[in-house]
Amino acid sequence: MEIALLGFGVVGSGAAEVLEENRELIRRRLGEEINVQYILDLREFPNHPLGNRVVHDIAPILSDPEVRIVAEMMGGSHPAYEFTKAALEAGKSVVTSNKEVVAAFGDELLQIAAEHGVSYLFEASVGGGIPILRPLRDDLASNEILSVSGILNGTTNFILTKMKRENTAFADALKEAQALGYAEANPTADVEGIDAARKIVILAAISFGKLLSPEKIPVQGISGITPEQTALCAELGFSVKLIGHTEKQGEKILALVAPHAVPETSPICHVEGVNNGILVNANIVGKTFFYGPGAGKLPTASAVVGDILSIFDGGIRLPKWEKAGATDYADPQARVCRRIFCLAGCSKCAEKSKPFFGYETYLAKDGKFVFVSRPMTEKEMANALKECGKELLWTLPVLD
Amino acid sequence: MEIALLGFGVVGSGAAEVLEENRELIRRRLGEEINVQYILDLREFPNHPLGNRVVHDIAPILSDPEVRIVAEMMGGSHPAYEFTKAALEAGKSVVTSNKEVVAAFGDELLQIAAEHGVSYLFEASVGGGIPILRPLRDDLASNEILSVSGILNGTTNFILTKMKRENTAFADALKEAQALGYAEANPTADVEGIDAARKIVILAAISFGKLLSPEKIPVQGISGITPEQTALCAELGFSVKLIGHTEKQGEKILALVAPHAVPETSPICHVEGVNNGILVNANIVGKTFFYGPGAGKLPTASAVVGDILSIFDGGIRLPKWEKAGATDYADPQARVCRRIFCLAGCSKCAEKSKPFFGYETYLAKDGKFVFVSRPMTEKEMANALKECGKELLWTLPVLD
């Protein structure tokens, strides 16, 4: 059973390591060995045992009929998309960790795979090593999925955990994440929620069959979160987490990324450090939760190789996704949720403001008061703020 | 696509409800409808819409070639085992929620299924509605499983949660669980760990390919747990949980059920009420965690119907299990783990006992002292107790 690896960076070399480390186990499972016949990379790896498999051109891979599976771990949209398309059209199955390509072109690539009778799998693109996409699609197949919410980015969760535990400022926590290799030199994609947006779009497509565009959903990152917000939320029994959330609203789909206050009663609240945690709410089973390492060389490679084994094991039925049209997007402003508010004012103001937001208890200190509101839309929030007349210092939606 | 339900109690009627409730979704997925052609039960259900499908004899089901899948939800070993065997031999796939049958006869039934080219699936037998068996076997297929630990019984977790939160005695918490319908009139199977033992044996078989006997592993329940133990563990940062645990020790398999102290840093610590939570440690991905409703009509039915859909979707490759031989069982006394100890004595005794157990901090109150030891075997524990000379009031292993 021959495969090709596209990209021999962190994930690609991790996949090679998994195939070597668990060679015997894989042979027992499949009854045959998996051989890495080609590695496509611009670089040479003269000292690697697989160094003699390195090629710099996709052509020999596409034309070799022995290669049944191509594992794309290049990152970035191009040429990863073009190579994936060419491999599928050449009758090869493709597995990938590349959420950028799946989020942008997943509908088209699944369609091409179906036309050529091959597979396109991407378990590694969301939640790293956590089994989530197949459980969501296959194990919960008897359920209508109502919503999916979770911590989808380990870098931001590391930063927020540090801010909560050690009262660190965002900029300092980011620096430490960079020093430890958890954040890149240019951290924008992680910190501003772009990475999480790609992942929630994939989860929405698995759940609802329509592929939204990550650019067309509201995305807010964590650079505006302060240690004070984190501390006040903790006093109320909440952790601040960067949440990707999607839910069905009638025929429309709501999807967004934003910092949320998560109550201690939710398993998401206890996801710390670089881990990911994804909560699924489905109409029969209720709430199930999936947790583990959301990134990193070996966890991601675990999922890539898992997909390779599934294909060799046979029997995969691919989902069909449609590109979402303008009318498929729900209005994010219509979302109803509780919110934590921090308003300027004294205890007296806090007492007076109760009816507008529907709370009983609050914290008052340093000329501001903090409370958890009743569930409300953004419009109801604006009205309540107007009616109570106090200055809004900050607000965070609650993930219930 | 025709199926038969064996048993129309809580789970059986739940499965019928799921098939009705999500009929349209299932039709979209499979391109066809699933019809319940027979319901085997001793009772009649004249007022149920499916009342006219009720039969009291397995024979017409076995001889109807249109019935491709039999869902066994009768509970108990007999005649569930005989009916399952007969259905498989008649060329029908079987899905079940019956952990008793799987734990006792899973190896033989999988073998019979393989010989007849049909499936035998039992996702609902462990963790209720939580996807765990297929993720463990298929999604983590690139990994060697090192250990599986978890809360596998919702009834005992409800009782322990109540004891921790409200300082309730075991007997009172049990009564409330019975009043709420979470515990049966005869609660022995839940409370004494017998139910959890069946489930850990199934998880061990999925992980390691050998079916241990639930009667041959050490099983301890929670009837001996006191509110004082719960409170002292909480002061040290631990929750007391009934844990099913299995791990590979060389070529041998360790499996056991016992109350453990679980540290706050573990996701298992935060599983409350009737939920289940299962932590998998695998050699590539590291630790992943699966959480959700571990029992109940609809969650269990969700998994049963999920298995039915997988079979109609096609492409299942069944595991092969061997019956474990005497040499497959690891010696539980050789297990190395940290432990919480409560010994009789004052602060001075606690200071003196440090070198024997390797701890720095301890709680001392009411003539007893409590601490977390270094990792040790049962023999090392016995030696340390002898050397320090203090009376052991109680001890709990720590789940690390």
PDB file of N, CA and C in Angstrom, chain B residues 206-282:
ATOM      1  N   ILE B 206     -11.717  -3.656  23.126  1.00  0.00           N
ATOM      2  CA  ILE B 206     -11.570  -2.759  21.975  1.00  0.00           C
ATOM      3  C   ILE B 206     -10.118  -2.281  21.877  1.00  0.00           C
ATOM      4  N   SER B 207      -9.503  -1.999  23.012  1.00  0.00           N
ATOM      5  CA  SER B 207      -8.157  -1.422  23.016  1.00  0.00           C
ATOM      6  C   SER B 207      -7.071  -2.456  22.766  1.00  0.00           C
ATOM      7  N   PHE B 208      -7.244  -3.642  23.338  1.00  0.00           N
ATOM      8  CA  PHE B 208      -6.135  -4.606  23.349  1.00  0.00           C
ATOM      9  C   PHE B 208      -6.471  -5.936  22.678  1.00  0.00           C
ATOM     10  N   GLY B 209      -7.732  -6.123  22.244  1.00  0.00           N
ATOM     11  CA  GLY B 209      -8.077  -7.314  21.470  1.00  0.00           C
ATOM     12  C   GLY B 209      -8.324  -8.560  22.295  1.00  0.00           C
ATOM     13  N   LYS B 210      -8.304  -8.449  23.618  1.00  0.00           N
ATOM     14  CA  LYS B 210      -8.556  -9.629  24.465  1.00  0.00           C
ATOM     15  C   LYS B 210      -9.725  -9.335  25.404  1.00  0.00           C
ATOM     16  N   LEU B 211     -10.622 -10.296  25.484  1.00  0.00           N
ATOM     17  CA  LEU B 211     -11.804 -10.112  26.324  1.00  0.00           C
ATOM     18  C   LEU B 211     -11.564 -10.733  27.699  1.00  0.00           C
ATOM     19  N   LEU B 212     -11.362  -9.886  28.693  1.00  0.00           N
ATOM     20  CA  LEU B 212     -11.213 -10.346  30.069  1.00  0.00           C
ATOM     21  C   LEU B 212     -12.595 -10.693  30.617  1.00  0.00           C
ATOM     22  N   SER B 213     -12.616 -11.431  31.712  1.00  0.00           N
ATOM     23  CA  SER B 213     -13.895 -11.737  32.340  1.00  0.00           C
ATOM     24  C   SER B 213     -14.142 -10.735  33.475  1.00  0.00           C
ATOM     25  N   PRO B 214     -15.319 -10.102  33.492  1.00  0.00           N
ATOM     26  CA  PRO B 214     -15.601  -9.118  34.548  1.00  0.00           C
ATOM     27  C   PRO B 214     -15.488  -9.739  35.945  1.00  0.00           C
ATOM     28  N   GLU B 215     -15.681 -11.050  36.028  1.00  0.00           N
ATOM     29  CA  GLU B 215     -15.606 -11.711  37.340  1.00  0.00           C
ATOM     30  C   GLU B 215     -14.160 -11.900  37.797  1.00  0.00           C
ATOM     31  N   LYS B 216     -13.208 -11.768  36.866  1.00  0.00           N
ATOM     32  CA  LYS B 216     -11.823 -12.071  37.232  1.00  0.00           C
ATOM     33  C   LYS B 216     -10.980 -10.818  37.464  1.00  0.00           C
ATOM     34  N   ILE B 217     -11.596  -9.650  37.448  1.00  0.00           N
ATOM     35  CA  ILE B 217     -10.823  -8.431  37.709  1.00  0.00           C
ATOM     36  C   ILE B 217     -11.251  -7.864  39.064  1.00  0.00           C
ATOM     37  N   PRO B 218     -10.365  -7.099  39.727  1.00  0.00           N
ATOM     38  CA  PRO B 218     -10.719  -6.527  41.028  1.00  0.00           C
ATOM     39  C   PRO B 218     -11.793  -5.456  40.856  1.00  0.00           C
ATOM     40  N   VAL B 219     -12.872  -5.586  41.602  1.00  0.00           N
ATOM     41  CA  VAL B 219     -13.995  -4.642  41.496  1.00  0.00           C
ATOM     42  C   VAL B 219     -14.392  -4.192  42.898  1.00  0.00           C
ATOM     43  N   GLN B 220     -14.358  -2.886  43.096  1.00  0.00           N
ATOM     44  CA  GLN B 220     -14.751  -2.324  44.382  1.00  0.00           C
ATOM     45  C   GLN B 220     -15.740  -1.209  44.109  1.00  0.00           C
ATOM     46  N   GLY B 221     -16.830  -1.152  44.868  1.00  0.00           N
ATOM     47  CA  GLY B 221     -17.857  -0.132  44.667  1.00  0.00           C
ATOM     48  C   GLY B 221     -17.677   1.059  45.572  1.00  0.00           C
ATOM     49  N   ILE B 222     -18.750   1.826  45.749  1.00  0.00           N
ATOM     50  CA  ILE B 222     -18.624   3.089  46.484  1.00  0.00           C
ATOM     51  C   ILE B 222     -19.368   3.076  47.817  1.00  0.00           C
ATOM     52  N   SER B 223     -19.904   1.907  48.218  1.00  0.00           N
ATOM     53  CA  SER B 223     -20.720   1.912  49.437  1.00  0.00           C
ATOM     54  C   SER B 223     -19.892   2.233  50.677  1.00  0.00           C
ATOM     55  N   GLY B 224     -18.556   2.089  50.587  1.00  0.00           N
ATOM     56  CA  GLY B 224     -17.709   2.402  51.731  1.00  0.00           C
ATOM     57  C   GLY B 224     -17.238   3.849  51.778  1.00  0.00           C
ATOM     58  N   ILE B 225     -17.599   4.658  50.772  1.00  0.00           N
ATOM     59  CA  ILE B 225     -17.116   6.050  50.728  1.00  0.00           C
ATOM     60  C   ILE B 225     -17.926   6.910  51.702  1.00  0.00           C
ATOM     61  N   THR B 226     -17.238   7.718  52.479  1.00  0.00           N
ATOM     62  CA  THR B 226     -17.917   8.580  53.463  1.00  0.00           C
ATOM     63  C   THR B 226     -17.806  10.054  53.051  1.00  0.00           C
ATOM     64  N   PRO B 227     -18.733  10.886  53.547  1.00  0.00           N
ATOM     65  CA  PRO B 227     -18.633  12.328  53.273  1.00  0.00           C
ATOM     66  C   PRO B 227     -17.308  12.904  53.779  1.00  0.00           C
ATOM     67  N   GLU B 228     -16.768  12.338  54.852  1.00  0.00           N
ATOM     68  CA  GLU B 228     -15.492  12.848  55.374  1.00  0.00           C
ATOM     69  C   GLU B 228     -14.366  12.612  54.359  1.00  0.00           C
ATOM     70  N   GLN B 229     -14.314  11.419  53.772  1.00  0.00           N
ATOM     71  CA  GLN B 229     -13.308  11.144  52.731  1.00  0.00           C
ATOM     72  C   GLN B 229     -13.454  12.133  51.583  1.00  0.00           C
ATOM     73  N   THR B 230     -14.712  12.295  51.156  1.00  0.00           N
ATOM     74  CA  THR B 230     -15.000  13.195  50.048  1.00  0.00           C
ATOM     75  C   THR B 230     -14.516  14.611  50.367  1.00  0.00           C
ATOM     76  N   ALA B 231     -14.799  15.073  51.601  1.00  0.00           N
ATOM     77  CA  ALA B 231     -14.453  16.442  51.983  1.00  0.00           C
ATOM     78  C   ALA B 231     -12.936  16.607  52.094  1.00  0.00           C
ATOM     79  N   LEU B 232     -12.245  15.634  52.681  1.00  0.00           N
ATOM     80  CA  LEU B 232     -10.788  15.747  52.828  1.00  0.00           C
ATOM     81  C   LEU B 232     -10.104  15.708  51.461  1.00  0.00           C
ATOM     82  N   CYS B 233     -10.584  14.845  50.577  1.00  0.00           N
ATOM     83  CA  CYS B 233     -10.024  14.810  49.216  1.00  0.00           C
ATOM     84  C   CYS B 233     -10.235  16.155  48.523  1.00  0.00           C
ATOM     85  N   ALA B 234     -11.428  16.742  48.699  1.00  0.00           N
ATOM     86  CA  ALA B 234     -11.721  18.031  48.075  1.00  0.00           C
ATOM     87  C   ALA B 234     -10.754  19.095  48.587  1.00  0.00           C
ATOM     88  N   GLU B 235     -10.443  19.048  49.895  1.00  0.00           N
ATOM     89  CA  GLU B 235      -9.499  20.029  50.459  1.00  0.00           C
ATOM     90  C   GLU B 235      -8.126  19.904  49.810  1.00  0.00           C
ATOM     91  N   LEU B 236      -7.767  18.693  49.425  1.00  0.00           N
ATOM     92  CA  LEU B 236      -6.470  18.469  48.759  1.00  0.00           C
ATOM     93  C   LEU B 236      -6.552  18.723  47.250  1.00  0.00           C
ATOM     94  N   GLY B 237      -7.754  19.046  46.723  1.00  0.00           N
ATOM     95  CA  GLY B 237      -7.886  19.329  45.298  1.00  0.00           C
ATOM     96  C   GLY B 237      -8.266  18.118  44.459  1.00  0.00           C
ATOM     97  N   PHE B 238      -8.949  17.146  45.071  1.00  0.00           N
ATOM     98  CA  PHE B 238      -9.341  15.928  44.351  1.00  0.00           C
ATOM     99  C   PHE B 238     -10.845  15.681  44.497  1.00  0.00           C
ATOM    100  N   SER B 239     -11.444  15.026  43.506  1.00  0.00           N
ATOM    101  CA  SER B 239     -12.806  14.507  43.633  1.00  0.00           C
ATOM    102  C   SER B 239     -12.731  12.990  43.738  1.00  0.00           C
ATOM    103  N   VAL B 240     -13.596  12.418  44.567  1.00  0.00           N
ATOM    104  CA  VAL B 240     -13.680  10.957  44.628  1.00  0.00           C
ATOM    105  C   VAL B 240     -14.620  10.491  43.516  1.00  0.00           C
ATOM    106  N   LYS B 241     -14.137   9.606  42.662  1.00  0.00           N
ATOM    107  CA  LYS B 241     -14.917   9.115  41.524  1.00  0.00           C
ATOM    108  C   LYS B 241     -14.769   7.595  41.432  1.00  0.00           C
ATOM    109  N   LEU B 242     -15.830   6.924  41.019  1.00  0.00           N
ATOM    110  CA  LEU B 242     -15.708   5.487  40.747  1.00  0.00           C
ATOM    111  C   LEU B 242     -15.120   5.330  39.343  1.00  0.00           C
ATOM    112  N   ILE B 243     -13.925   4.751  39.280  1.00  0.00           N
ATOM    113  CA  ILE B 243     -13.174   4.709  38.022  1.00  0.00           C
ATOM    114  C   ILE B 243     -13.038   3.273  37.525  1.00  0.00           C
ATOM    115  N   GLY B 244     -13.359   3.073  36.262  1.00  0.00           N
ATOM    116  CA  GLY B 244     -12.945   1.863  35.565  1.00  0.00           C
ATOM    117  C   GLY B 244     -11.633   2.176  34.871  1.00  0.00           C
ATOM    118  N   HIS B 245     -10.648   1.326  35.034  1.00  0.00           N
ATOM    119  CA  HIS B 245      -9.329   1.618  34.467  1.00  0.00           C
ATOM    120  C   HIS B 245      -8.752   0.367  33.825  1.00  0.00           C
ATOM    121  N   THR B 246      -8.160   0.543  32.642  1.00  0.00           N
ATOM    122  CA  THR B 246      -7.434  -0.574  32.025  1.00  0.00           C
ATOM    123  C   THR B 246      -6.170  -0.048  31.388  1.00  0.00           C
ATOM    124  N   GLU B 247      -5.096  -0.823  31.454  1.00  0.00           N
ATOM    125  CA  GLU B 247      -3.848  -0.432  30.810  1.00  0.00           C
ATOM    126  C   GLU B 247      -3.081  -1.678  30.416  1.00  0.00           C
ATOM    127  N   LYS B 248      -2.213  -1.512  29.419  1.00  0.00           N
ATOM    128  CA  LYS B 248      -1.345  -2.602  28.991  1.00  0.00           C
ATOM    129  C   LYS B 248      -0.111  -2.589  29.874  1.00  0.00           C
ATOM    130  N   GLN B 249       0.226  -3.732  30.416  1.00  0.00           N
ATOM    131  CA  GLN B 249       1.483  -3.859  31.167  1.00  0.00           C
ATOM    132  C   GLN B 249       2.295  -4.940  30.477  1.00  0.00           C
ATOM    133  N   GLY B 250       3.182  -4.527  29.584  1.00  0.00           N
ATOM    134  CA  GLY B 250       3.898  -5.501  28.758  1.00  0.00           C
ATOM    135  C   GLY B 250       2.881  -6.240  27.909  1.00  0.00           C
ATOM    136  N   GLU B 251       2.875  -7.567  27.991  1.00  0.00           N
ATOM    137  CA  GLU B 251       1.902  -8.343  27.214  1.00  0.00           C
ATOM    138  C   GLU B 251       0.613  -8.572  27.994  1.00  0.00           C
ATOM    139  N   LYS B 252       0.609  -8.174  29.268  1.00  0.00           N
ATOM    140  CA  LYS B 252      -0.560  -8.416  30.112  1.00  0.00           C
ATOM    141  C   LYS B 252      -1.469  -7.201  30.154  1.00  0.00           C
ATOM    142  N   ILE B 253      -2.688  -7.432  30.597  1.00  0.00           N
ATOM    143  CA  ILE B 253      -3.678  -6.354  30.670  1.00  0.00           C
ATOM    144  C   ILE B 253      -4.131  -6.189  32.113  1.00  0.00           C
ATOM    145  N   LEU B 254      -4.034  -4.949  32.601  1.00  0.00           N
ATOM    146  CA  LEU B 254      -4.580  -4.637  33.919  1.00  0.00           C
ATOM    147  C   LEU B 254      -5.958  -4.020  33.725  1.00  0.00           C
ATOM    148  N   ALA B 255      -6.942  -4.508  34.446  1.00  0.00           N
ATOM    149  CA  ALA B 255      -8.270  -3.882  34.417  1.00  0.00           C
ATOM    150  C   ALA B 255      -8.834  -3.957  35.814  1.00  0.00           C
ATOM    151  N   LEU B 256      -9.482  -2.897  36.248  1.00  0.00           N
ATOM    152  CA  LEU B 256     -10.045  -2.863  37.591  1.00  0.00           C
ATOM    153  C   LEU B 256     -11.106  -1.785  37.680  1.00  0.00           C
ATOM    154  N   VAL B 257     -11.925  -1.901  38.714  1.00  0.00           N
ATOM    155  CA  VAL B 257     -12.896  -0.856  39.046  1.00  0.00           C
ATOM    156  C   VAL B 257     -12.713  -0.536  40.518  1.00  0.00           C
ATOM    157  N   ALA B 258     -12.538   0.743  40.862  1.00  0.00           N
ATOM    158  CA  ALA B 258     -12.360   1.130  42.265  1.00  0.00           C
ATOM    159  C   ALA B 258     -12.572   2.629  42.393  1.00  0.00           C
ATOM    160  N   PRO B 259     -12.977   3.085  43.584  1.00  0.00           N
ATOM    161  CA  PRO B 259     -13.021   4.535  43.812  1.00  0.00           C
ATOM    162  C   PRO B 259     -11.603   5.089  43.760  1.00  0.00           C
ATOM    163  N   HIS B 260     -11.446   6.221  43.098  1.00  0.00           N
ATOM    164  CA  HIS B 260     -10.149   6.889  42.987  1.00  0.00           C
ATOM    165  C   HIS B 260     -10.306   8.354  43.382  1.00  0.00           C
ATOM    166  N   ALA B 261      -9.206   8.940  43.790  1.00  0.00           N
ATOM    167  CA  ALA B 261      -9.150  10.392  43.947  1.00  0.00           C
ATOM    168  C   ALA B 261      -8.640  10.960  42.629  1.00  0.00           C
ATOM    169  N   VAL B 262      -9.412  11.860  42.026  1.00  0.00           N
ATOM    170  CA  VAL B 262      -9.065  12.397  40.702  1.00  0.00           C
ATOM    171  C   VAL B 262      -8.698  13.870  40.848  1.00  0.00           C
ATOM    172  N   PRO B 263      -7.492  14.261  40.410  1.00  0.00           N
ATOM    173  CA  PRO B 263      -7.066  15.658  40.590  1.00  0.00           C
ATOM    174  C   PRO B 263      -7.846  16.626  39.702  1.00  0.00           C
ATOM    175  N   GLU B 264      -7.953  17.869  40.171  1.00  0.00           N
ATOM    176  CA  GLU B 264      -8.707  18.893  39.432  1.00  0.00           C
ATOM    177  C   GLU B 264      -8.165  19.122  38.031  1.00  0.00           C
ATOM    178  N   THR B 265      -6.904  18.804  37.795  1.00  0.00           N
ATOM    179  CA  THR B 265      -6.309  19.021  36.479  1.00  0.00           C
ATOM    180  C   THR B 265      -6.787  17.987  35.453  1.00  0.00           C
ATOM    181  N   SER B 266      -7.470  16.926  35.911  1.00  0.00           N
ATOM    182  CA  SER B 266      -7.976  15.923  34.974  1.00  0.00           C
ATOM    183  C   SER B 266      -9.397  16.273  34.554  1.00  0.00           C
ATOM    184  N   PRO B 267      -9.717  16.132  33.252  1.00  0.00           N
ATOM    185  CA  PRO B 267     -11.105  16.412  32.844  1.00  0.00           C
ATOM    186  C   PRO B 267     -12.106  15.484  33.534  1.00  0.00           C
ATOM    187  N   ILE B 268     -11.663  14.327  33.991  1.00  0.00           N
ATOM    188  CA  ILE B 268     -12.573  13.393  34.668  1.00  0.00           C
ATOM    189  C   ILE B 268     -13.099  13.991  35.969  1.00  0.00           C
ATOM    190  N   CYS B 269     -12.286  14.835  36.604  1.00  0.00           N
ATOM    191  CA  CYS B 269     -12.672  15.438  37.887  1.00  0.00           C
ATOM    192  C   CYS B 269     -13.947  16.260  37.751  1.00  0.00           C
ATOM    193  N   HIS B 270     -14.170  16.833  36.560  1.00  0.00           N
ATOM    194  CA  HIS B 270     -15.282  17.775  36.387  1.00  0.00           C
ATOM    195  C   HIS B 270     -16.542  17.128  35.828  1.00  0.00           C
ATOM    196  N   VAL B 271     -16.553  15.804  35.729  1.00  0.00           N
ATOM    197  CA  VAL B 271     -17.748  15.096  35.267  1.00  0.00           C
ATOM    198  C   VAL B 271     -18.717  14.986  36.441  1.00  0.00           C
ATOM    199  N   GLU B 272     -19.862  15.636  36.336  1.00  0.00           N
ATOM    200  CA  GLU B 272     -20.783  15.674  37.473  1.00  0.00           C
ATOM    201  C   GLU B 272     -22.113  15.006  37.122  1.00  0.00           C
ATOM    202  N   GLY B 273     -22.855  14.650  38.183  1.00  0.00           N
ATOM    203  CA  GLY B 273     -24.184  14.085  38.002  1.00  0.00           C
ATOM    204  C   GLY B 273     -24.143  12.757  37.267  1.00  0.00           C
ATOM    205  N   VAL B 274     -25.180  12.486  36.470  1.00  0.00           N
ATOM    206  CA  VAL B 274     -25.292  11.169  35.839  1.00  0.00           C
ATOM    207  C   VAL B 274     -24.464  11.042  34.554  1.00  0.00           C
ATOM    208  N   ASN B 275     -23.581  12.018  34.279  1.00  0.00           N
ATOM    209  CA  ASN B 275     -22.766  11.927  33.083  1.00  0.00           C
ATOM    210  C   ASN B 275     -21.639  10.901  33.218  1.00  0.00           C
ATOM    211  N   ASN B 276     -21.120  10.492  32.075  1.00  0.00           N
ATOM    212  CA  ASN B 276     -19.934   9.649  32.001  1.00  0.00           C
ATOM    213  C   ASN B 276     -18.812  10.446  31.337  1.00  0.00           C
ATOM    214  N   GLY B 277     -17.568  10.068  31.605  1.00  0.00           N
ATOM    215  CA  GLY B 277     -16.427  10.708  30.942  1.00  0.00           C
ATOM    216  C   GLY B 277     -15.294   9.707  30.838  1.00  0.00           C
ATOM    217  N   ILE B 278     -14.718   9.571  29.653  1.00  0.00           N
ATOM    218  CA  ILE B 278     -13.728   8.520  29.415  1.00  0.00           C
ATOM    219  C   ILE B 278     -12.461   9.138  28.834  1.00  0.00           C
ATOM    220  N   LEU B 279     -11.327   8.894  29.499  1.00  0.00           N
ATOM    221  CA  LEU B 279     -10.044   9.449  29.091  1.00  0.00           C
ATOM    222  C   LEU B 279      -9.210   8.343  28.452  1.00  0.00           C
ATOM    223  N   VAL B 280      -8.743   8.598  27.235  1.00  0.00           N
ATOM    224  CA  VAL B 280      -7.946   7.615  26.511  1.00  0.00           C
ATOM    225  C   VAL B 280      -6.519   8.143  26.403  1.00  0.00           C
ATOM    226  N   ASN B 281      -5.543   7.337  26.749  1.00  0.00           N
ATOM    227  CA  ASN B 281      -4.150   7.726  26.571  1.00  0.00           C
ATOM    228  C   ASN B 281      -3.550   6.836  25.480  1.00  0.00           C
ATOM    229  N   ALA B 282      -3.078   7.453  24.406  1.00  0.00           N
ATOM    230  CA  ALA B 282      -2.591   6.695  23.254  1.00  0.00           C
ATOM    231  C   ALA B 282      -1.195   7.184  22.878  1.00  0.00           C
TER     232      ALA B 282
END
